[in-house]
mmCIF file of C-alpha atoms in Angstrom:
data_model
loop_
_atom_site.group_PDB
_atom_site.id
_atom_site.type_symbol
_atom_site.label_atom_id
_atom_site.label_comp_id
_atom_site.label_asym_id
_atom_site.label_seq_id
_atom_site.Cartn_x
_atom_site.Cartn_y
_atom_site.Cartn_z
ATOM 1 C CA MET M 22 8.470 -29.576 -7.892
ATOM 2 C CA PHE M 23 7.565 -26.459 -5.926
ATOM 3 C CA PHE M 24 9.476 -27.524 -2.817
ATOM 4 C CA ARG M 25 12.532 -28.547 -4.856
ATOM 5 C CA ALA M 26 12.578 -25.119 -6.522
ATOM 6 C CA TYR M 27 12.004 -23.531 -3.107
ATOM 7 C CA GLY M 28 15.055 -25.336 -1.720
ATOM 8 C CA TYR M 29 17.174 -24.238 -4.671
ATOM 9 C CA GLY M 30 15.989 -20.673 -4.086
ATOM 10 C CA LEU M 31 17.149 -20.771 -0.454
ATOM 11 C CA LYS M 32 20.560 -22.050 -1.529
ATOM 12 C CA ARG M 33 20.901 -19.213 -4.023
ATOM 13 C CA CYS M 34 20.019 -16.704 -1.277
ATOM 14 C CA ALA M 35 22.806 -18.109 0.903
ATOM 15 C CA ARG M 36 25.314 -17.574 -1.923
ATOM 16 C CA GLU M 37 24.354 -13.942 -2.550
ATOM 17 C CA LYS M 38 26.967 -12.381 -0.293
ATOM 18 C CA TYR M 39 26.224 -8.726 -1.061
ATOM 19 C CA LEU M 40 22.570 -9.306 -0.174
ATOM 20 C CA MET M 41 23.635 -10.776 3.161
ATOM 21 C CA PHE M 42 25.615 -7.607 3.830
ATOM 22 C CA TRP M 43 22.695 -5.250 3.191
ATOM 23 C CA ASN M 44 20.163 -7.485 4.971
ATOM 24 C CA ILE M 45 22.207 -8.478 8.037
ATOM 25 C CA LEU M 46 25.429 -6.532 8.568
ATOM 26 C CA PHE M 47 24.298 -3.054 7.505
ATOM 27 C CA PRO M 48 21.212 -2.921 9.812
ATOM 28 C CA ILE M 49 23.351 -4.243 12.692
ATOM 29 C CA ILE M 50 26.009 -1.589 12.100
ATOM 30 C CA LEU M 51 23.397 1.161 11.805
ATOM 31 C CA GLY M 52 21.563 -0.039 14.923
ATOM 32 C CA THR M 53 24.817 -0.046 16.893
ATOM 33 C CA LEU M 54 25.583 3.506 15.752
ATOM 34 C CA PHE M 55 22.084 4.580 16.805
ATOM 35 C CA LYS M 56 22.589 3.084 20.255
ATOM 36 C CA VAL M 57 26.012 4.672 20.686
ATOM 37 C CA SER M 58 24.742 8.058 19.492
ATOM 38 C CA PHE M 59 21.488 8.153 21.437
ATOM 39 C CA GLY M 60 22.500 6.165 24.513
ATOM 40 C CA ASP M 61 20.355 7.280 27.439
ATOM 41 C CA MET M 62 19.105 10.392 25.607
ATOM 42 C CA ASN M 63 15.492 9.505 26.385
ATOM 43 C CA GLU M 64 16.205 9.487 30.100
ATOM 44 C CA ARG M 65 18.296 12.655 29.954
ATOM 45 C CA GLU M 66 16.078 14.704 27.641
ATOM 46 C CA PHE M 67 12.516 13.478 28.113
ATOM 47 C CA MET M 68 12.295 11.968 31.631
ATOM 48 C CA PHE M 69 11.951 14.314 34.602
ATOM 49 C CA GLN M 70 14.955 14.370 36.941
ATOM 50 C CA GLN M 71 15.224 15.835 40.422
ATOM 51 C CA ILE M 72 16.414 19.432 40.192
ATOM 52 C CA PRO M 73 19.804 19.909 41.896
ATOM 53 C CA VAL M 74 19.744 23.067 44.015
ATOM 54 C CA ALA M 75 22.116 24.582 46.579
ATOM 55 C CA TYR M 76 20.760 25.740 49.941
ATOM 56 C CA VAL M 77 22.502 28.404 52.019
ATOM 57 C CA GLU M 78 21.317 29.133 55.555
ATOM 58 C CA GLU M 79 21.922 32.693 56.721
ATOM 59 C CA GLU M 80 21.115 34.635 59.892
ATOM 60 C CA GLN M 81 17.434 34.856 60.830
ATOM 61 C CA SER M 82 16.730 31.827 58.650
ATOM 62 C CA GLN M 83 13.183 30.483 58.352
ATOM 63 C CA GLN M 84 12.931 26.904 59.572
ATOM 64 C CA GLU M 85 9.646 26.429 57.711
ATOM 65 C CA PHE M 86 11.368 26.879 54.322
ATOM 66 C CA GLU M 87 14.016 24.279 55.164
ATOM 67 C CA THR M 88 11.229 21.895 56.166
ATOM 68 C CA LEU M 89 9.480 22.570 52.873
ATOM 69 C CA LEU M 90 12.619 21.739 50.871
ATOM 70 C CA THR M 91 13.071 18.526 52.834
ATOM 71 C CA GLU M 92 9.526 17.449 51.997
ATOM 72 C CA LEU M 93 9.947 18.370 48.317
ATOM 73 C CA GLU M 94 13.135 16.290 48.214
ATOM 74 C CA GLU M 95 12.032 13.216 50.144
ATOM 75 C CA GLU M 96 8.324 12.942 49.388
ATOM 76 C CA ASN M 97 7.763 14.712 46.059
ATOM 77 C CA GLN M 98 11.274 14.026 44.697
ATOM 78 C CA LEU M 99 11.152 17.432 43.054
ATOM 79 C CA VAL M 100 14.518 18.803 44.146
ATOM 80 C CA LYS M 101 17.865 17.458 45.266
ATOM 81 C CA VAL M 102 19.192 19.798 47.939
ATOM 82 C CA GLN M 103 22.855 20.414 48.788
ATOM 83 C CA LYS M 104 23.280 22.384 52.019
ATOM 84 C CA VAL M 105 26.533 24.340 51.585
ATOM 85 C CA SER M 106 28.175 27.649 52.350
ATOM 86 C CA GLY M 107 27.648 30.727 50.218
ATOM 87 C CA GLU M 108 31.009 30.520 48.414
ATOM 88 C CA GLU M 109 30.634 26.826 47.697
ATOM 89 C CA ALA M 110 27.101 27.413 46.416
ATOM 90 C CA LYS M 111 28.350 30.018 43.954
ATOM 91 C CA LYS M 112 31.064 27.632 42.800
ATOM 92 C CA LEU M 113 28.509 24.849 42.221
ATOM 93 C CA LEU M 114 26.331 27.238 40.219
ATOM 94 C CA ARG M 115 29.258 28.393 38.059
ATOM 95 C CA GLU M 116 30.208 24.766 37.318
ATOM 96 C CA GLU M 117 26.536 24.042 36.461
ATOM 97 C CA GLU M 118 26.298 21.316 39.108
ATOM 98 C CA VAL M 119 23.157 22.972 40.489
ATOM 99 C CA LYS M 120 20.357 24.850 38.761
ATOM 100 C CA GLY M 121 19.994 27.548 41.395
ATOM 101 C CA ILE M 122 20.738 28.711 44.944
ATOM 102 C CA PHE M 123 18.174 29.254 47.693
ATOM 103 C CA TRP M 124 19.306 31.828 50.270
ATOM 104 C CA ASN M 125 17.372 31.370 53.529
ATOM 105 C CA GLY M 126 17.586 34.487 55.659
ATOM 106 C CA SER M 127 15.113 37.132 56.756
ATOM 107 C CA SER M 128 13.697 36.638 53.274
ATOM 108 C CA ILE M 129 13.963 33.836 50.721
ATOM 109 C CA THR M 130 15.941 34.657 47.587
ATOM 110 C CA LEU M 131 16.813 32.579 44.534
ATOM 111 C CA THR M 132 19.913 32.940 42.355
ATOM 112 C CA VAL M 133 20.054 31.444 38.855
ATOM 113 C CA THR M 134 22.290 32.007 35.829
ATOM 114 C CA GLU M 135 19.925 31.028 33.015
ATOM 115 C CA GLU M 136 16.279 30.557 32.164
ATOM 116 C CA GLY M 137 14.670 27.158 31.748
ATOM 117 C CA MET M 138 12.051 24.754 33.025
ATOM 118 C CA ASP M 139 14.072 23.816 36.122
ATOM 119 C CA GLN M 140 14.661 27.444 37.037
ATOM 120 C CA SER M 141 10.953 28.207 36.556
ATOM 121 C CA ILE M 142 10.019 25.405 38.956
ATOM 122 C CA LEU M 143 12.458 26.703 41.577
ATOM 123 C CA LYS M 144 11.053 30.215 41.136
ATOM 124 C CA SER M 145 7.549 28.806 41.601
ATOM 125 C CA VAL M 146 8.596 27.155 44.879
ATOM 126 C CA GLN M 147 9.961 30.466 46.153
ATOM 127 C CA GLU M 148 6.928 32.496 45.107
ATOM 128 C CA GLN M 149 4.382 30.050 46.481
ATOM 129 C CA TYR M 150 6.198 29.874 49.805
ATOM 130 C CA GLU M 151 6.248 33.668 50.079
ATOM 131 C CA LYS M 152 2.549 33.901 49.215
ATOM 132 C CA THR M 153 1.743 31.218 51.795
ATOM 133 C CA VAL M 154 3.735 32.947 54.543
ATOM 134 C CA GLY M 155 2.077 36.257 53.678
ATOM 135 C CA ALA M 156 -1.379 34.669 53.769
ATOM 136 C CA PHE M 157 -0.706 33.073 57.156
ATOM 137 C CA SER M 158 0.525 36.365 58.602
ATOM 138 C CA GLU M 159 -2.527 38.228 57.383
ATOM 139 C CA ILE M 160 -5.008 35.579 58.577
ATOM 140 C CA ALA M 161 -3.265 35.237 61.937
ATOM 141 C CA ALA M 162 -3.684 38.978 62.460
ATOM 142 C CA GLU M 163 -7.310 39.240 61.326
ATOM 143 C CA HIS M 164 -8.926 35.763 61.775
ATOM 144 C CA PRO M 165 -6.723 33.533 63.944
ATOM 145 C CA GLU M 166 -9.582 31.056 64.444
ATOM 146 C CA ASN M 167 -9.341 30.037 60.731
ATOM 147 C CA LEU M 168 -5.634 29.196 60.734
ATOM 148 C CA GLN M 169 -6.117 25.410 60.990
ATOM 149 C CA ILE M 170 -8.600 25.321 58.093
ATOM 150 C CA VAL M 171 -6.354 27.443 55.891
ATOM 151 C CA ALA M 172 -3.315 25.292 56.747
ATOM 152 C CA GLY M 173 -5.157 22.166 55.565
ATOM 153 C CA ASN M 174 -6.171 23.778 52.278
ATOM 154 C CA ILE M 175 -2.700 25.116 51.550
ATOM 155 C CA ALA M 176 -1.087 21.723 52.254
ATOM 156 C CA LYS M 177 -3.057 20.280 49.349
ATOM 157 C CA GLN M 178 -1.472 22.814 46.987
ATOM 158 C CA TRP M 179 2.108 21.632 47.599
ATOM 159 C CA ASN M 180 1.861 18.771 45.105
ATOM 160 C CA TYR M 181 4.201 19.859 42.355
ATOM 161 C CA LEU M 182 4.562 16.385 40.874
ATOM 162 C CA LYS M 183 2.166 13.502 40.629
ATOM 163 C CA GLU M 184 3.400 10.445 38.806
ATOM 164 C CA ASN M 185 0.744 9.186 36.437
ATOM 165 C CA SER M 186 0.824 7.046 33.319
ATOM 166 C CA ILE M 187 -1.678 6.806 30.511
ATOM 167 C CA THR M 188 -0.401 3.343 29.681
ATOM 168 C CA ASN M 189 1.526 0.482 31.198
ATOM 169 C CA ARG M 190 3.694 0.159 28.085
ATOM 170 C CA ASN M 191 7.090 1.627 27.199
ATOM 171 C CA MET M 192 7.174 5.242 25.928
ATOM 172 C CA ASP M 193 10.836 5.640 24.933
ATOM 173 C CA MET M 194 10.944 8.539 22.458
ATOM 174 C CA MET M 195 14.098 7.154 20.812
ATOM 175 C CA SER M 196 12.447 3.819 19.977
ATOM 176 C CA ASP M 197 10.985 5.291 16.779
ATOM 177 C CA PHE M 198 14.445 5.264 15.197
ATOM 178 C CA PHE M 199 14.833 1.555 15.890
ATOM 179 C CA TYR M 200 11.304 0.834 14.648
ATOM 180 C CA ALA M 201 12.181 2.630 11.405
ATOM 181 C CA LEU M 202 15.395 0.595 11.233
ATOM 182 C CA ILE M 203 13.380 -2.635 11.396
ATOM 183 C CA ALA M 204 11.128 -1.266 8.641
ATOM 184 C CA MET M 205 14.190 -0.512 6.511
ATOM 185 C CA ASN M 206 15.500 -4.030 7.120
ATOM 186 C CA CYS M 207 12.208 -5.500 5.912
ATOM 187 C CA LEU M 208 12.088 -3.309 2.815
ATOM 188 C CA TYR M 209 15.677 -4.142 1.887
ATOM 189 C CA GLY M 210 14.178 -7.352 0.547
ATOM 190 C CA CYS M 211 13.726 -5.329 -2.635
ATOM 191 C CA PHE M 212 17.284 -6.309 -3.629
ATOM 192 C CA SER M 213 16.342 -9.979 -3.529
ATOM 193 C CA GLY M 214 13.123 -9.190 -5.361
ATOM 194 C CA VAL M 215 14.953 -7.494 -8.234
ATOM 195 C CA ASN M 216 17.333 -10.450 -8.453
ATOM 196 C CA CYS M 217 14.353 -12.795 -8.549
ATOM 197 C CA ALA M 218 12.620 -10.842 -11.338
ATOM 198 C CA VAL M 219 15.772 -10.577 -13.447
ATOM 199 C CA ALA M 220 16.371 -14.335 -13.095
ATOM 200 C CA PHE M 221 12.872 -14.794 -14.563
ATOM 201 C CA LYS M 222 13.626 -12.801 -17.729
ATOM 202 C CA ALA M 223 15.217 -14.765 -20.577
ATOM 203 C CA ASN M 224 16.534 -11.609 -22.227
ATOM 204 C CA LEU M 225 18.399 -10.508 -19.102
ATOM 205 C CA SER M 226 19.900 -13.672 -17.607
ATOM 206 C CA ALA M 227 21.090 -17.125 -18.659
ATOM 207 C CA LEU M 228 19.084 -18.655 -15.802
ATOM 208 C CA GLY M 229 15.946 -17.001 -17.132
ATOM 209 C CA ALA M 230 16.623 -18.439 -20.600
ATOM 210 C CA ARG M 231 16.938 -21.953 -19.187
ATOM 211 C CA ARG M 232 13.721 -21.562 -17.245
ATOM 212 C CA VAL M 233 11.797 -20.463 -20.320
ATOM 213 C CA VAL M 234 12.703 -23.606 -22.269
ATOM 214 C CA ALA M 235 12.268 -25.931 -19.276
ATOM 215 C CA SER M 236 9.251 -28.233 -19.154
ATOM 216 C CA THR M 237 8.295 -27.028 -15.642
ATOM 217 C CA ASN M 238 5.728 -24.275 -15.403
ATOM 218 C CA ARG M 239 7.817 -21.127 -15.015
ATOM 219 C CA PHE M 240 5.262 -19.496 -12.725
ATOM 220 C CA VAL M 241 5.671 -22.361 -10.267
ATOM 221 C CA ILE M 242 9.417 -21.699 -10.297
ATOM 222 C CA LEU M 243 8.825 -17.950 -9.870
ATOM 223 C CA LEU M 244 6.455 -18.505 -6.940
ATOM 224 C CA ALA M 245 8.934 -20.851 -5.256
ATOM 225 C CA ASP M 246 11.753 -18.359 -5.787
ATOM 226 C CA ILE M 247 9.697 -15.505 -4.328
ATOM 227 C CA CYS M 248 8.775 -17.604 -1.278
ATOM 228 C CA ALA M 249 12.444 -18.464 -0.774
ATOM 229 C CA LYS M 250 13.425 -14.786 -0.946
ATOM 230 C CA ILE M 251 10.718 -13.836 1.550
ATOM 231 C CA THR M 252 11.835 -16.610 3.917
ATOM 232 C CA ALA M 253 15.467 -15.516 3.753
ATOM 233 C CA GLN M 254 14.518 -11.851 4.255
ATOM 234 C CA PHE M 255 12.287 -12.763 7.185
ATOM 235 C CA PHE M 256 15.066 -14.579 9.032
ATOM 236 C CA CYS M 257 17.554 -11.797 8.283
ATOM 237 C CA THR M 258 15.186 -9.194 9.733
ATOM 238 C CA VAL M 259 14.373 -11.360 12.757
ATOM 239 C CA PHE M 260 18.093 -11.730 13.399
ATOM 240 C CA GLY M 261 18.487 -7.947 13.269
ATOM 241 C CA ALA M 262 15.514 -7.429 15.613
ATOM 242 C CA MET M 263 16.944 -9.968 18.072
ATOM 243 C CA TYR M 264 20.258 -8.116 17.989
ATOM 244 C CA LEU M 265 18.468 -4.864 18.844
ATOM 245 C CA LYS M 266 16.494 -6.430 21.670
ATOM 246 C CA TYR M 267 19.028 -8.710 23.327
ATOM 247 C CA ALA M 268 22.411 -7.199 22.438
ATOM 248 C CA LEU M 269 21.579 -3.482 22.418
ATOM 249 C CA LYS M 270 18.766 -3.798 25.007
ATOM 250 C CA VAL M 271 16.265 -1.874 22.881
ATOM 251 C CA ASN M 272 12.764 -2.302 24.285
ATOM 252 C CA LEU M 273 10.679 -3.805 21.483
ATOM 253 C CA GLY M 274 7.922 -4.989 23.806
ATOM 254 C CA ASP M 275 6.676 -8.457 24.653
ATOM 255 C CA GLU M 276 4.324 -9.057 21.697
ATOM 256 C CA THR M 277 6.753 -11.431 19.993
ATOM 257 C CA VAL M 278 4.218 -13.295 17.841
ATOM 258 C CA ARG M 279 2.659 -10.111 16.467
ATOM 259 C CA ILE M 280 6.078 -8.590 15.820
ATOM 260 C CA LEU M 281 7.116 -11.713 13.872
ATOM 261 C CA LEU M 282 3.901 -11.559 11.841
ATOM 262 C CA MET M 283 4.532 -7.914 11.046
ATOM 263 C CA ILE M 284 8.127 -8.671 10.001
ATOM 264 C CA LEU M 285 6.889 -11.476 7.750
ATOM 265 C CA ILE M 286 4.440 -9.216 5.918
ATOM 266 C CA GLY M 287 7.000 -6.405 5.812
ATOM 267 C CA SER M 288 9.545 -8.783 4.260
ATOM 268 C CA ALA M 289 6.958 -9.844 1.686
ATOM 269 C CA ILE M 290 6.378 -6.194 0.762
ATOM 270 C CA GLY M 291 10.118 -5.622 0.405
ATOM 271 C CA VAL M 292 10.597 -8.623 -1.878
ATOM 272 C CA MET M 293 7.465 -7.903 -3.933
ATOM 273 C CA THR M 294 8.560 -4.282 -4.388
ATOM 274 C CA GLY M 295 11.742 -5.605 -5.949
ATOM 275 C CA VAL M 296 9.823 -8.086 -8.111
ATOM 276 C CA PHE M 297 7.484 -5.329 -9.285
ATOM 277 C CA VAL M 298 10.317 -2.953 -10.186
ATOM 278 C CA GLY M 299 12.330 -5.800 -11.694
ATOM 279 C CA SER M 300 9.442 -6.696 -14.000
ATOM 280 C CA ILE M 301 9.281 -3.240 -15.586
ATOM 281 C CA GLY M 302 10.483 -3.012 -19.187
ATOM 282 C CA LYS M 303 13.996 -3.798 -20.349
ATOM 283 C CA ILE M 304 16.089 -1.503 -18.163
ATOM 284 C CA LYS M 305 19.396 -2.679 -16.689
ATOM 285 C CA GLU M 306 19.500 -4.514 -13.370
ATOM 286 C CA SER M 307 21.665 -1.788 -11.800
ATOM 287 C CA VAL M 308 19.040 0.831 -12.700
ATOM 288 C CA ARG M 309 16.317 -1.329 -11.172
ATOM 289 C CA GLU M 310 18.315 -1.693 -7.954
ATOM 290 C CA GLY M 311 18.957 2.049 -7.850
ATOM 291 C CA LEU M 312 15.252 2.728 -8.261
ATOM 292 C CA CYS M 313 14.450 0.290 -5.454
ATOM 293 C CA ILE M 314 16.934 1.780 -3.019
ATOM 294 C CA GLY M 315 15.697 5.279 -3.836
ATOM 295 C CA VAL M 316 12.074 4.370 -3.162
ATOM 296 C CA THR M 317 12.994 2.459 0.009
ATOM 297 C CA MET M 318 15.059 5.281 1.501
ATOM 298 C CA ILE M 319 12.336 7.840 0.763
ATOM 299 C CA GLU M 320 9.820 5.597 2.529
ATOM 300 C CA CYS M 321 12.139 5.189 5.525
ATOM 301 C CA PHE M 322 12.866 8.922 5.639
ATOM 302 C CA LEU M 323 9.149 9.706 5.800
ATOM 303 C CA ALA M 324 8.824 7.081 8.553
ATOM 304 C CA GLY M 325 11.392 8.887 10.719
ATOM 305 C CA LEU M 326 14.630 6.954 10.152
ATOM 306 C CA MET M 327 16.726 10.068 9.480
ATOM 307 C CA ALA M 328 14.797 12.772 11.338
ATOM 308 C CA SER M 329 12.938 12.622 14.628
ATOM 309 C CA GLY M 330 9.282 13.630 14.401
ATOM 310 C CA MET M 331 9.054 13.139 10.626
ATOM 311 C CA TYR M 332 6.180 10.669 10.971
ATOM 312 C CA GLN M 333 4.186 13.173 13.050
ATOM 313 C CA LEU M 334 4.974 15.962 10.561
ATOM 314 C CA VAL M 335 3.692 13.882 7.637
ATOM 315 C CA GLU M 336 0.650 12.861 9.668
ATOM 316 C CA THR M 337 -0.166 16.543 10.215
ATOM 317 C CA TYR M 338 0.202 17.809 6.650
ATOM 318 C CA ALA M 339 -0.164 14.730 4.409
ATOM 319 C CA PRO M 340 -1.714 11.854 6.399
ATOM 320 C CA VAL M 341 -2.537 9.889 3.250
ATOM 321 C CA ILE M 342 1.202 9.237 2.763
ATOM 322 C CA ASN M 343 1.373 7.451 6.104
ATOM 323 C CA ARG M 344 -1.521 5.225 5.015
ATOM 324 C CA ILE M 345 0.257 4.002 1.864
ATOM 325 C CA ASN M 346 3.876 4.087 3.046
ATOM 326 C CA PRO M 347 4.825 0.553 4.207
ATOM 327 C CA ALA M 348 7.688 1.853 6.365
ATOM 328 C CA SER M 349 5.310 4.200 8.211
ATOM 329 C CA LEU M 350 2.802 1.389 8.698
ATOM 330 C CA ILE M 351 5.502 -0.867 10.176
ATOM 331 C CA VAL M 352 6.664 1.909 12.538
ATOM 332 C CA LYS M 353 3.092 2.634 13.613
ATOM 333 C CA ALA M 354 2.400 -1.081 14.155
ATOM 334 C CA MET M 355 5.473 -1.401 16.392
ATOM 335 C CA TYR M 356 4.553 1.787 18.226
ATOM 336 C CA SER M 357 0.974 0.575 18.743
ATOM 337 C CA LEU M 358 2.141 -2.712 20.233
ATOM 338 C CA ASN M 359 4.458 -0.915 22.623
ATOM 339 C CA ILE M 360 2.093 1.854 23.733
ATOM 340 C CA TYR M 361 -1.566 0.906 23.483
ATOM 341 C CA ASP M 362 -3.334 -1.782 25.480
ATOM 342 C CA THR M 363 -5.566 -2.750 22.548
ATOM 343 C CA TYR M 364 -4.697 -4.057 19.085
ATOM 344 C CA THR M 365 -7.040 -1.852 17.043
ATOM 345 C CA ARG M 366 -4.316 0.356 15.567
ATOM 346 C CA TYR M 367 -1.994 -2.600 15.058
ATOM 347 C CA ASN M 368 -4.704 -4.466 13.141
ATOM 348 C CA GLN M 369 -5.343 -1.411 10.974
ATOM 349 C CA CYS M 370 -1.649 -1.230 10.094
ATOM 350 C CA MET M 371 -1.540 -4.942 9.294
ATOM 351 C CA LEU M 372 -4.536 -4.619 6.967
ATOM 352 C CA GLY M 373 -2.770 -1.749 5.201
ATOM 353 C CA LEU M 374 0.404 -3.826 4.797
ATOM 354 C CA LEU M 375 -1.581 -6.784 3.467
ATOM 355 C CA ALA M 376 -3.354 -4.538 0.953
ATOM 356 C CA ILE M 377 -0.011 -3.193 -0.322
ATOM 357 C CA THR M 378 1.308 -6.751 -0.633
ATOM 358 C CA VAL M 379 -1.705 -7.839 -2.677
ATOM 359 C CA ILE M 380 -1.432 -4.803 -4.973
ATOM 360 C CA LEU M 381 2.266 -5.495 -5.620
ATOM 361 C CA CYS M 382 1.566 -9.170 -6.309
ATOM 362 C CA ILE M 383 -1.203 -8.381 -8.802
ATOM 363 C CA GLY M 384 0.882 -5.692 -10.503
ATOM 364 C CA SER M 385 3.893 -7.990 -10.828
ATOM 365 C CA TYR M 386 1.783 -10.818 -12.221
ATOM 366 C CA LEU M 387 0.132 -8.600 -14.816
ATOM 367 C CA MET M 388 3.535 -7.458 -16.086
ATOM 368 C CA VAL M 389 5.144 -10.903 -16.409
ATOM 369 C CA ARG M 390 2.255 -13.136 -17.421
ATOM 370 C CA ARG M 391 2.249 -12.132 -21.091
ATOM 371 C CA GLU M 392 5.991 -12.095 -21.668
ATOM 372 C CA ARG M 393 6.918 -14.105 -24.748
ATOM 373 C CA TYR M 394 10.218 -14.440 -26.612
ATOM 374 C CA ALA M 395 10.529 -14.906 -30.371
ATOM 375 C CA SER M 396 14.078 -16.170 -29.918
ATOM 376 C CA ILE M 397 16.618 -16.583 -27.138
#
């Protein structure tokens, strides 16, 4: 009987068109808008790029400085040098195609139009070169026998950049938005959960009235219906995640099995949230759905769906919220899989999600187990 009721539940899910919109189309539309809006923002804003700089050679130029710039461009990949005339250099600076101009004459000068990290690095190159030249001149005059030793020591200081990684995983700062989107997709199972709970109440739906008078144990029917809702929500969320990964090229990592397990538990939480809210009192179904969407959006907001860095802000001032917020736990689980080489943090998040699921199941059962009807 369970599997027959489970099959009927799946068929009902397929006929609930508005649920298909919120569980499939809406996350896809939102994910596409995220991708269009953010694009390559991570690469432009957070990844270091070679600093474009103009180089003008004047009379009495210093060959050593030109050699230094060549090394910084080819070996360190710190700057990208354009050797041009003075007028063309000024034009490039006005059009913001370069961050500064190096003038190589009897002295080295730098021209910039604004302050920033790139300009500070260029200023550092100029100042360190001048200090090095001054040190060589002074040592050559007083202790020429130490020039070779000093040259070796100074060469070690010209390492402006050293590429190093604390992990072999992806560290895209924009991925948090897509992780929160997957969390929202999971938690949107609350709509199905409310529908499931209402269909169990004889005073709210004709289907519930028929189930009450049926000879089959109504809790078997409820369990089958809940499992069907979770299954449908799971496949909807997996479809959305596949769209993000393969259509939008969002890096979700290679831990497919663990991601699927997380989506399954997240879908169960979404559905059971709806069942729990749907089992409360005698309020209208529309009010129950409004309460569910309100709770879900607050959870997703705190997980960083609407504002970058929200998860870190909550972690700083109210870390307990991140421990009980299912959306935050899903985001942290995804982040852990994509960043860390161990599964300790992922396992902690999964235990938290399982605990929330159990609490919702127990709460829902306690509210519906004693429901009796004097008449229908």
